[in-house]
Coordinates of C-alpha atoms in Angstrom, one line a residue:
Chain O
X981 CA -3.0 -27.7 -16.8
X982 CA -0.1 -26.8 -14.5
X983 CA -0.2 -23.6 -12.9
X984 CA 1.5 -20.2 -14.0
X985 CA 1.9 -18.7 -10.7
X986 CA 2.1 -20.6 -7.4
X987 CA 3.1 -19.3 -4.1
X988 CA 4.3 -21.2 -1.2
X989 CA 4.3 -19.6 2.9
X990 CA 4.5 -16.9 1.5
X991 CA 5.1 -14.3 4.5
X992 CA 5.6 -10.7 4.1
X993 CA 6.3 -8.4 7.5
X994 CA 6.1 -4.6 7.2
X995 CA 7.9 -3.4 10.6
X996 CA 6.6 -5.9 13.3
X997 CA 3.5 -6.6 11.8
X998 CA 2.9 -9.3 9.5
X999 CA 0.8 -8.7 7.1
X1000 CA 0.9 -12.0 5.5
X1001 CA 1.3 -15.2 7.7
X1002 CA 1.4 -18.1 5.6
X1003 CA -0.1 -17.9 2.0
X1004 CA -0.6 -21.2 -0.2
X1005 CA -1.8 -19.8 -3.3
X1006 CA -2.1 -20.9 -7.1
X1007 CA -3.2 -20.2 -10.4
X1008 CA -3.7 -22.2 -13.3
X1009 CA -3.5 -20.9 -17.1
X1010 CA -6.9 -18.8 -18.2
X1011 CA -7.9 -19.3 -15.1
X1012 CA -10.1 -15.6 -13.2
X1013 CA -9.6 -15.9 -9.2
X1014 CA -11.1 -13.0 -7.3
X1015 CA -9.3 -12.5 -3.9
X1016 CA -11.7 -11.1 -1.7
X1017 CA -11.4 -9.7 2.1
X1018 CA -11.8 -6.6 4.6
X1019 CA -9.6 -3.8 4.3
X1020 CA -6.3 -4.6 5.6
X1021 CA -6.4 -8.7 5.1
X1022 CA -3.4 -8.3 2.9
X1023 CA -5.2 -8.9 -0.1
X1024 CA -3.0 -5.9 -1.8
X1025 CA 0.0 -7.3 -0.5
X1026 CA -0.5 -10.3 -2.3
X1027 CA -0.4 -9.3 -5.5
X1028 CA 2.4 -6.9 -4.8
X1029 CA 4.8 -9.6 -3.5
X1030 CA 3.6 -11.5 -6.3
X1031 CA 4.6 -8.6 -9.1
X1032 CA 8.1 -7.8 -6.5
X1033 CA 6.4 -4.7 -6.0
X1034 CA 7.0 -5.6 -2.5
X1035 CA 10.0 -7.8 -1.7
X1036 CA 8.3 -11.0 0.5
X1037 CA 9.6 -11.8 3.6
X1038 CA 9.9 -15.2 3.5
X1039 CA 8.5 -18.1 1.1
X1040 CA 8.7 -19.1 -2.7
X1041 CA 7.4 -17.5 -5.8
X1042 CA 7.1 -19.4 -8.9
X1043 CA 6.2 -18.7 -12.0
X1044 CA 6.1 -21.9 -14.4
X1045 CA 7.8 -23.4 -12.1
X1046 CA 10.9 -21.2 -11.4
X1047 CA 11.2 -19.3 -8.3
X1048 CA 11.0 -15.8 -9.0
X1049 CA 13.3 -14.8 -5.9
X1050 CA 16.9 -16.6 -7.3
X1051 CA 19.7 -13.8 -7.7
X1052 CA 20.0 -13.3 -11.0
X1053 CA 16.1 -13.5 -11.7
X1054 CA 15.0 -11.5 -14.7
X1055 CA 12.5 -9.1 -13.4
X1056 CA 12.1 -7.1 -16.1
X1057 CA 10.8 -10.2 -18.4
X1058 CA 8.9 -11.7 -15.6
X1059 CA 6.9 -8.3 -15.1
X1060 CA 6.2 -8.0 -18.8
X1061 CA 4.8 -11.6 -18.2
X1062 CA 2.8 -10.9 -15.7
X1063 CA 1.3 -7.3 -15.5
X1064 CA -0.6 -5.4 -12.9
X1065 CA -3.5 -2.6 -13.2
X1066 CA -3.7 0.0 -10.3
X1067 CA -6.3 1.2 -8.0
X1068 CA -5.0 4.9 -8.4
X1069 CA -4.2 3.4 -12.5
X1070 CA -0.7 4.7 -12.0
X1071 CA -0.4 6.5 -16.2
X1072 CA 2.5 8.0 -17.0
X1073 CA 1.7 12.0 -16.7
X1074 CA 3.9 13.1 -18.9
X1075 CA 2.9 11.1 -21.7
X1076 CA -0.5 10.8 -24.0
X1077 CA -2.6 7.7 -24.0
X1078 CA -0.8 6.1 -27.0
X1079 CA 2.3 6.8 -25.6
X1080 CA 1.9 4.8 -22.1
X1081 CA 0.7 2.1 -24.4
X1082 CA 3.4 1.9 -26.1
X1083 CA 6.6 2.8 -24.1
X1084 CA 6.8 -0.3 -22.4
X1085 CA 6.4 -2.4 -25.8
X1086 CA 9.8 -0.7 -27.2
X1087 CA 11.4 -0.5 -24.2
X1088 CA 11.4 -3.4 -22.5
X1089 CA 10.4 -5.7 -25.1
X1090 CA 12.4 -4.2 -27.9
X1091 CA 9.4 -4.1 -30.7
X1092 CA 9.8 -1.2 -32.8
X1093 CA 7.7 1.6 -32.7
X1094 CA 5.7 0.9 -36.1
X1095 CA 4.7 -2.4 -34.5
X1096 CA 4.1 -1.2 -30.7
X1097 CA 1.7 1.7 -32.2
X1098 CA -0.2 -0.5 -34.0
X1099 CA -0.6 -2.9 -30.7
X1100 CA -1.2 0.5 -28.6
X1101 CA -3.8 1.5 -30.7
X1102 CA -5.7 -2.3 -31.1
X1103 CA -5.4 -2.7 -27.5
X1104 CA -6.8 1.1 -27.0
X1105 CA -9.2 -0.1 -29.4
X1106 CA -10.4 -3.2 -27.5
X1107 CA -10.9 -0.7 -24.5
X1108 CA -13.4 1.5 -26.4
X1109 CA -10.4 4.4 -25.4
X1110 CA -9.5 4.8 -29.5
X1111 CA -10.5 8.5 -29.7
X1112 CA -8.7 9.6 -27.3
X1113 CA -5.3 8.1 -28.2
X1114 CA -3.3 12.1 -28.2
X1115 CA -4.9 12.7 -24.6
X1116 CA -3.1 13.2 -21.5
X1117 CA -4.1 11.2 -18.2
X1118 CA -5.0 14.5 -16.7
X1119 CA -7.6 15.2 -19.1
X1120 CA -9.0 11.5 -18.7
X1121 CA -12.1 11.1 -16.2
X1122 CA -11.1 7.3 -14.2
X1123 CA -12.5 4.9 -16.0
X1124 CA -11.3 6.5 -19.2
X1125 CA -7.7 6.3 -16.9
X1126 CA -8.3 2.8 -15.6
X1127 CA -9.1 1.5 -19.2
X1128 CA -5.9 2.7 -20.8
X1129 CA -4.1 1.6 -17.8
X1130 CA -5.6 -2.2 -18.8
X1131 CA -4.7 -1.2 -22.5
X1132 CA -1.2 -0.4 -21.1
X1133 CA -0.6 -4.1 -19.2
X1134 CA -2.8 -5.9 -22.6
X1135 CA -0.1 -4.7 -25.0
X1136 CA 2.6 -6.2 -22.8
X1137 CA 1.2 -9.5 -24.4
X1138 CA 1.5 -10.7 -20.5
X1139 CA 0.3 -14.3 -19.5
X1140 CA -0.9 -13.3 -16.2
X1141 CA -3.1 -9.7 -15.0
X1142 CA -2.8 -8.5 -11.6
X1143 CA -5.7 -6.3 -10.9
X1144 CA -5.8 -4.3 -7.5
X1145 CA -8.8 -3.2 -6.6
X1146 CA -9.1 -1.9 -9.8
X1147 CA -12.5 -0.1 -9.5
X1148 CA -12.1 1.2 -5.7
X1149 CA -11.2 4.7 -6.5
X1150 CA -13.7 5.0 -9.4
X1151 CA -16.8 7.1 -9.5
X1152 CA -19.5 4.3 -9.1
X1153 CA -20.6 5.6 -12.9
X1154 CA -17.9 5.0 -14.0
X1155 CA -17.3 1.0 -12.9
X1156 CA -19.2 -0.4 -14.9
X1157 CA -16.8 0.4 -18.1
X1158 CA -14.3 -1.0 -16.7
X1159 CA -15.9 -4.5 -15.1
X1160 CA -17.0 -4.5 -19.1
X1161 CA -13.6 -4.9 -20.6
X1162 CA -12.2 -6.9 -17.6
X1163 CA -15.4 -9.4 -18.4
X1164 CA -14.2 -9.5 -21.8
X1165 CA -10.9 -9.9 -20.8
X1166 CA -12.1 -13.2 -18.8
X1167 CA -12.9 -14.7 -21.8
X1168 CA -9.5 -14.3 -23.6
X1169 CA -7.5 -17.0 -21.6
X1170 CA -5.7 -14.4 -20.0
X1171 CA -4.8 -15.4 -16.0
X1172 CA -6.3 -13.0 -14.0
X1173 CA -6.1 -12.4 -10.4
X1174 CA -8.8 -9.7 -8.8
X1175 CA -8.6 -7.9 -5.7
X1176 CA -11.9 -6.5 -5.8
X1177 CA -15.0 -5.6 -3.6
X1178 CA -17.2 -6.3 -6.6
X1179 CA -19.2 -9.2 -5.2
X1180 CA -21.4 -9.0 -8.3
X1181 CA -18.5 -9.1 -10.8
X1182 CA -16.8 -12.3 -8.5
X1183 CA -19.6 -14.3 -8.4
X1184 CA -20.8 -14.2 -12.4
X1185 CA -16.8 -13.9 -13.6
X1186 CA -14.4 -15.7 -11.4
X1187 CA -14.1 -19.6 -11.7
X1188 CA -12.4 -19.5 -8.3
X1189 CA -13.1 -16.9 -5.2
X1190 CA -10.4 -16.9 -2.3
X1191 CA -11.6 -15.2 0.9
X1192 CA -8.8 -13.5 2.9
X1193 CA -8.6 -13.1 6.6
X1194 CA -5.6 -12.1 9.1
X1195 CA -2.9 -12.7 6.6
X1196 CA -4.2 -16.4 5.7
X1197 CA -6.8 -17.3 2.6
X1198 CA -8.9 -18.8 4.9
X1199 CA -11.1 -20.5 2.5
X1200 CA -11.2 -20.7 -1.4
X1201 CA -13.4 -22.6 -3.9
X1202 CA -16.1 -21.9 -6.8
X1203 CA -17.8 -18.3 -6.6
X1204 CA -21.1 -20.7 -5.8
X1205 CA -20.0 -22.4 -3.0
X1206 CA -18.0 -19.1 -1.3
X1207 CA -21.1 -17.2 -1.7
X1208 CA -23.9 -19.6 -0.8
X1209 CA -22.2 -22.2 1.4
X1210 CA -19.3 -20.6 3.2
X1211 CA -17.8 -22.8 5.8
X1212 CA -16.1 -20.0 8.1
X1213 CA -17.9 -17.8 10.6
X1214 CA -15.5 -15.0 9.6
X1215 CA -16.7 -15.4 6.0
X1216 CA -20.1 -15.3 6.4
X1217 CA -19.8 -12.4 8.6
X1218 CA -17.9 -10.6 5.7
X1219 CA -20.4 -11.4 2.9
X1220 CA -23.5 -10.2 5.1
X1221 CA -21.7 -7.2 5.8
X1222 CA -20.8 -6.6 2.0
X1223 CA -23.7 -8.2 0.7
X1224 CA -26.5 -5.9 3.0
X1225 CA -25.5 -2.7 2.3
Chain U
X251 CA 38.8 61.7 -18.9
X252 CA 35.5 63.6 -18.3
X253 CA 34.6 64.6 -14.6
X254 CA 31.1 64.2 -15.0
X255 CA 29.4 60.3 -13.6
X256 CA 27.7 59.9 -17.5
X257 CA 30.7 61.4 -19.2
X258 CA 33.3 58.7 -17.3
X259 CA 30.8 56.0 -18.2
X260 CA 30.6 56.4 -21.7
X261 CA 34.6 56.9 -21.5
X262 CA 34.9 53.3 -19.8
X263 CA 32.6 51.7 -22.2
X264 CA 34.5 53.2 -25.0
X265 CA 38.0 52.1 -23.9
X266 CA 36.9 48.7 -22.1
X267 CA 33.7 48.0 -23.9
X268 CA 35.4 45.0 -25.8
X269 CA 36.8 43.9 -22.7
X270 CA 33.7 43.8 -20.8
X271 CA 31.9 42.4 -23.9
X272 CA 34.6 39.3 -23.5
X273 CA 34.4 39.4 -19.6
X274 CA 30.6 39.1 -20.8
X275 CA 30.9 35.7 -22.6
X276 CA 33.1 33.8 -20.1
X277 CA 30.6 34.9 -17.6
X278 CA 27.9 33.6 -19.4
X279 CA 30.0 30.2 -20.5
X280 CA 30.9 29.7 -16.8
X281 CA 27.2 30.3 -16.0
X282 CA 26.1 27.8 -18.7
X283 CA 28.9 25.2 -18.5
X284 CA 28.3 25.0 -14.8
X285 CA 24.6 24.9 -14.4
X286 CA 24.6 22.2 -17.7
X287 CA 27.1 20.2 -16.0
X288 CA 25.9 20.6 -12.3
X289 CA 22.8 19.5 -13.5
X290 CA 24.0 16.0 -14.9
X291 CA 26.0 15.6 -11.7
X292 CA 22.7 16.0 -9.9
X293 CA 21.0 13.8 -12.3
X294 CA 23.5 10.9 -12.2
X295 CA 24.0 11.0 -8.3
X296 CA 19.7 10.8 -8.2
X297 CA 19.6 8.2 -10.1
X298 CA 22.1 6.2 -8.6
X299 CA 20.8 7.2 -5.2
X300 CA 17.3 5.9 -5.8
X301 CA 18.6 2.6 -7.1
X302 CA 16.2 -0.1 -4.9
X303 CA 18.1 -2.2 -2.3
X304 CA 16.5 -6.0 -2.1
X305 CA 17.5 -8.8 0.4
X306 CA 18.3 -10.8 -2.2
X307 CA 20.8 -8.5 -3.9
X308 CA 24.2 -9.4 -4.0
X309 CA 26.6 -8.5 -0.9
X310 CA 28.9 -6.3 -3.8
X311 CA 26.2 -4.3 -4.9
X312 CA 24.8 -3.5 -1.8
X313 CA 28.1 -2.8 -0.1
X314 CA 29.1 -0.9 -3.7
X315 CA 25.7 1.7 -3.4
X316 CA 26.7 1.8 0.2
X317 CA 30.0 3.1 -0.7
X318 CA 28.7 5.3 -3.2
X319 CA 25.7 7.1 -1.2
X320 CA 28.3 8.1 1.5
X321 CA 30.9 9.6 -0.9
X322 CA 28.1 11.3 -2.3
X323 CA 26.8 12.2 1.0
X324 CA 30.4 14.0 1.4
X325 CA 30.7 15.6 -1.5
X326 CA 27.4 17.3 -1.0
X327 CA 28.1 18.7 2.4
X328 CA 31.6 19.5 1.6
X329 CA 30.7 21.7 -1.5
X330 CA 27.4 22.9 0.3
X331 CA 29.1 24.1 3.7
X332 CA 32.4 26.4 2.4
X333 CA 32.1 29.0 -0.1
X334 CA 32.7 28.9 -3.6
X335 CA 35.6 31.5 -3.2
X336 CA 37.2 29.7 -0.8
X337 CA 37.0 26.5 -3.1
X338 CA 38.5 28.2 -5.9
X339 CA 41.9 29.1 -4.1
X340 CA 42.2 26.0 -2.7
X341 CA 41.1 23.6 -6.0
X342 CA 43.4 26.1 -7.9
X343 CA 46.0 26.3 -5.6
X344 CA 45.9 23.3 -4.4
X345 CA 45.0 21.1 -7.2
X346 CA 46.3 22.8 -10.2
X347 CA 49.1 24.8 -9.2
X348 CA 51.5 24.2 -12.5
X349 CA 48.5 25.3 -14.3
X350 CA 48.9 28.9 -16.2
X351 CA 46.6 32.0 -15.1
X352 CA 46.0 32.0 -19.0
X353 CA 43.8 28.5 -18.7
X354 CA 41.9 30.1 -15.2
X355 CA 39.0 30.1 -17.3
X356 CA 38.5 26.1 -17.5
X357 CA 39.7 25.9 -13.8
X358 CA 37.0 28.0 -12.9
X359 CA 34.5 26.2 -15.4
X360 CA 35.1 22.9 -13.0
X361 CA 34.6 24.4 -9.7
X362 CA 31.4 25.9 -10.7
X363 CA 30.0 23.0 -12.0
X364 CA 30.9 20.5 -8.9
X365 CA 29.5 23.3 -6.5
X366 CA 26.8 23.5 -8.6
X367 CA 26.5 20.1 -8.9
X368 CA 26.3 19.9 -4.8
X369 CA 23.2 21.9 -5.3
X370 CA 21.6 20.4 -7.9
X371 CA 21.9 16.7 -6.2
X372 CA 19.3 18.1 -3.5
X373 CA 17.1 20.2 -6.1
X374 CA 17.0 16.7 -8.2
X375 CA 16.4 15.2 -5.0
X376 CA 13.0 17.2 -4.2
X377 CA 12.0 16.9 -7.8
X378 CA 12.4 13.0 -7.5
X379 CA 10.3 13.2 -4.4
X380 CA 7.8 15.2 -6.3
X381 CA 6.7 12.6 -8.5
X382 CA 4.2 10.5 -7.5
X383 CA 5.8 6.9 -6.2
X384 CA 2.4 5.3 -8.3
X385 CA 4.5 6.7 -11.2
X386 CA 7.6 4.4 -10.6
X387 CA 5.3 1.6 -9.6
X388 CA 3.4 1.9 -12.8
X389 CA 6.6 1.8 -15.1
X390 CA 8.3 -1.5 -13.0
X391 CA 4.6 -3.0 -13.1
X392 CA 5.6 -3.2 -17.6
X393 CA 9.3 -4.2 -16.9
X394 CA 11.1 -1.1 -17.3
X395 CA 14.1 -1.3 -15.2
X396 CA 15.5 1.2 -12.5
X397 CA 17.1 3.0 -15.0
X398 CA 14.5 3.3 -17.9
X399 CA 11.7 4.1 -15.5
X400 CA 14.1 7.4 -14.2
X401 CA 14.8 8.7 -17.8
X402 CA 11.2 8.3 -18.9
X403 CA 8.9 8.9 -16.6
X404 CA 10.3 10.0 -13.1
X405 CA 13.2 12.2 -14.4
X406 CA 11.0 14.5 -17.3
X407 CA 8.1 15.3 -14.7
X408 CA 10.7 15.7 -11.8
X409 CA 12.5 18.5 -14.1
X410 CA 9.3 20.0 -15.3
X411 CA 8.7 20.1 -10.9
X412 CA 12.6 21.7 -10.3
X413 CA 12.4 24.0 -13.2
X414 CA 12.3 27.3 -11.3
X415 CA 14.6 25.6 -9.3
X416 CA 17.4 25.0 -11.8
X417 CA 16.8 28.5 -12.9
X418 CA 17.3 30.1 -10.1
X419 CA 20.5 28.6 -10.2
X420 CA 21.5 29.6 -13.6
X421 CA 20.8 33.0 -12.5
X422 CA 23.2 32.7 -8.9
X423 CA 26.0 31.5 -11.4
X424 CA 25.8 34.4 -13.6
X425 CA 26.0 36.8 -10.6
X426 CA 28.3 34.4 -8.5
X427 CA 30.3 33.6 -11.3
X428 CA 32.3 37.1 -9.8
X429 CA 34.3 35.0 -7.2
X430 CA 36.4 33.2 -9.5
X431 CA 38.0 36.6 -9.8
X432 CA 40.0 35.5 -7.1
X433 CA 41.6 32.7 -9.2
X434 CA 42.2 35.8 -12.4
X435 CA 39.1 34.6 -14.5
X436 CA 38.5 37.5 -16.8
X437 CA 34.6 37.4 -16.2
X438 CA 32.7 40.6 -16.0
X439 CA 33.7 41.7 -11.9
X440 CA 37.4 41.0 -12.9
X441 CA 37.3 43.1 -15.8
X442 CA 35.4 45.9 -13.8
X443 CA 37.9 45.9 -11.1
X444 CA 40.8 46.1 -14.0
X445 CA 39.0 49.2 -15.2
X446 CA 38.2 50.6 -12.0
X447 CA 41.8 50.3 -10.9
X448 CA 42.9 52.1 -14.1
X449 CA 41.1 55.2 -14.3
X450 CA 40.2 55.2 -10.9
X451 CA 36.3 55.8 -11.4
X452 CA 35.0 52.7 -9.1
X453 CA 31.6 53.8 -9.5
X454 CA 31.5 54.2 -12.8
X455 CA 32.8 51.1 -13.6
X456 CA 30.7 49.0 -11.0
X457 CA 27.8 50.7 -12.8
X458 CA 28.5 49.0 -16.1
X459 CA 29.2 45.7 -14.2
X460 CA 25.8 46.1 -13.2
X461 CA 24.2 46.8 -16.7
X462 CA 25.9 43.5 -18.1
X463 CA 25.1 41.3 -15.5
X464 CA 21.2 42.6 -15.5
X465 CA 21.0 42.4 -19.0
X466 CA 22.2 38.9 -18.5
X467 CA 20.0 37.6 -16.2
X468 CA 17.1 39.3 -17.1
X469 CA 16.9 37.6 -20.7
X470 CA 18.3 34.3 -18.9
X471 CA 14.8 34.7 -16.9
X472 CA 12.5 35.2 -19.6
X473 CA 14.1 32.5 -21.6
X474 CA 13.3 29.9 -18.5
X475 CA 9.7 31.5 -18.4
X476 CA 9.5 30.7 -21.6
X477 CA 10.9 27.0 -21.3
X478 CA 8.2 25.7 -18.7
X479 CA 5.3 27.3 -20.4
X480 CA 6.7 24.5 -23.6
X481 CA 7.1 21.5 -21.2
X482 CA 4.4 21.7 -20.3
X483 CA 2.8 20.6 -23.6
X484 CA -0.4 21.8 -25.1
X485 CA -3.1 22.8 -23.8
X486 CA -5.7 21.1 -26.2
X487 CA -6.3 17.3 -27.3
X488 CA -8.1 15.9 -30.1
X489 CA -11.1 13.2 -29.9
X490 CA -10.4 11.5 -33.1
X491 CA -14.2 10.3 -34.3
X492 CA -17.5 10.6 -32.9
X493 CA -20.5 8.4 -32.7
X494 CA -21.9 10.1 -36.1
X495 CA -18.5 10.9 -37.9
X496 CA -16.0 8.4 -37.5
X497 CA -13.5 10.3 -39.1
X498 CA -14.6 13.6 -37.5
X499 CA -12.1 15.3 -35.0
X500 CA -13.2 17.3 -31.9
X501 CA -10.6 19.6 -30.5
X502 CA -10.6 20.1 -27.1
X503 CA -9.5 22.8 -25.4
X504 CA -8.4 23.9 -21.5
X505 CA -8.9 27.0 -19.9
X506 CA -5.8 28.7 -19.4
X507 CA -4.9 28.9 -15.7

């Protein structure tokens, strides 16, 4: 299968430091990579220049093949193709549960609002977040937030999921619901791309693991061989540290 | 014309209560018109303002918001550093001249809405700053474009944030409303002065002034009070079904602050 996104030198400089030097990068359709790395590796960055959350620097986006960066690029379609979750899960405030799930639905994609609720509420549904469709993200603990923020992206019907860190500013209680749904999510064949420090959830979910360092993806390959054969000092080093604790 | 201070108010009232009722209403339509309309102005120039620059953007629309930020840039320092009165004479004056004292009143309904709208551009401003920047993100991350993500989501919890803000403007153009006097509005100071000048009771008069514009502002902010306490929604939210009763409902409830 081709791949859905692929990135090429991708560079992306905040000031005078570059935070990303020179990123070869792809995903194929259903495929679940997990980008792992220490804080700071630019792991973050990645997805963001990939969403245009961040504007890259230098080097070429493409998403089936078509470089995301042209003038005259429809971002608006492309993010509804390829959605993100949130570390901080990002809900509108001033809207209920329901509603963030289904604003983007008639808004962007122009479904009407008999059809977008009925997504809203399957997708809120699949998140086991149903009964608390007329809340407000301020009376939502974070994985209740984090589960309608993945309820949110699911009803975009996107192709790809950008998750960033998507469990870092949870209650460790609380991470568990959410590395359920995106494990059920895995098995859709829904792209996913993970920034995560869940070692646990790489290894048993992710058919590929890349390992970030400096700016580069120093070394990428099957969760197996990443966790028990890595080639790279600086990989090892990571995975002892992240592993021991 | 009774000597006594409560005898010559009740003597004003009754000979210029109409007249002050009248001076009333344009006081209060220059009040609303301006802060309604200075508060679009601030709206539009907000949006517009926060419209994101790329690299790859064409050289017209960035040399276009270029253009535009620094004749906004203008129009808010212009309108912010001189005072209103001083405006007025010199819009009216200067801008209308072959207009008739008899249309003052619309005159003065524009210069209080672009000075207001001055203000309102920075008060729209710190509400937009307000707002979380994870809120913007959030609504691009779906699609939503610049300007669907200000209308829904940035723009409703940056008013709920500038609220007293916008208030307390509404109240300044009751009171300050008084300097388009100086352009022959017939507002409440104008027709104070009218009846001050003749029956010669200046106290008396500026007493009543006073009563009106009180009465004006105070209900203007109870009404605001009012206003926030309904944006910001309610206080309670129902858990439709529990593990026992799927069709139960469990309301839940907040403590008041």
């Amino acid at each position: 299968m081709g791949s859905v996104i692929e990135v090429r030198h991708l560079q992306k400089t905040f000031g005078g430091h570059q935070v990303l030097k020179d990123i070869d990068f792809s995903a194929a359709g259903g495929e679940v990579v997990c980008i792992i790395g220490a804080s700071g590796s630019g792991k973050s960055t990645l997805l963001r220049c990939i969403n245009l959350l961040e504007t890259p620097s230098g080097g070429e986006i493409l998403f089936h093949g078509e470089s995301v960066l042209t003038p005259g690029f429809s971002l608006s379609k492309y993010r509804a193709k390829v959605g993100m979750v949130f570390q901080q899960f990002n809900l509108f405030n001033n809207m209920t549960a329901l509603e963030n799930c289904i604003i983007g639905q008639v808004k962007v994609l122009g479904r009407s609002r008999e059809e977008a609720e009925k997504t809203a509420r399957m997708y809120l549904d699949k998140v086991g977040m149903e009964q608390y469709v007329s809340a407000r993200p301020h009376q939502l603990s974070g994985g209740q937030k984090q589960r309608v923020a993945i309820a949110r992206a699911l009803a975009m019907d996107p192709e790809v999921l950008l998750f960033d860190e998507p469990t870092s500013a949870l209650d460790p209680e609380m991470v568990g619901e959410v590395l359920k749904v995106m494990r059920d999510l895995a098995t859709t064949g829904l792209t996913m791309l993970v920034v995560t420090h869940e070692m646990a959830f790489a290894r048993d979910v992710a058919h590929r693991v890349c390992f970030m360092d400096g700016g580069v993806i120093l070394e990428q390959g099957a969760p197996e061989v990443i966790f028990n054969a890595p080639k790279h000092q600086r990989t090892r080093e990571f995975l002892a540290r992240i592993l021991d604790k | 014309m009774p000597q006594s201070f409560w005898g010559g108010v009740a003597f004003i009232a009754q000979k210029y209560g109409s007249l002050f009722l009248s001076g009333a209403a344009s006081t209060l339509l220059l009040a609303v018109v301006g802060t309604a309309a200075g508060f679009l102005i601030g709206l539009l120039i907000a949006i517009v303002r926060t419209i994101p620059v790329r690299n790859t953007d064409s050289f017209f629309k960035r040399a276009g918001l270029k253009v535009l930020r620094g004749i906004f840039i203008a129009y808010i320092e212009l309108f912010r550093s001189t005072p209103m009165m001083v405006q007025a004479v010199v819009i009216y004056y200067g801008v209308f001249p072959t207009v008739s004292a008899d249309y003052a009143l619309y005159v003065g309904m524009f210069i209080i809405s672009i000075n207001t709208g001055a203000y309102m551009a920075e008060i729209v401003r710190g509400g937009v700053l307000s707002v979380d920047k994870g809120q913007t993100e959030g609504a691009l991350s779906i699609g939503m474009t610049h300007w669907q993500t200000m209308t829904s989501v940035v723009l409703p919890q940056a008013i709920r944030n500038i609220l007293p803000s916008i208030g307390n403007e509404f109240v300044v153009n009751i009171k300050d409303s008084s300097v388009l006097s100086v352009i022959s509005v017939a507002e409440v100071f104008f027709t104070a002065k009218s009846a001050a000048g003749t029956y010669m009771r200046f106290f008396e008069s500026f007493v009543i002034a006073c009563a009106v514009y009180f009465v004006m502002t105070f209900t203007v902010t109870r009404l605001l009070l009012w206003l926030e306490r309904r944006m910001d929604g309610p206080k309670h939210y129902t858990i439709h079904g529990s593990q026992t009763v799927p069709e139960g409902e469990i309301k839940v409830r907040e403590e008041a602050e």
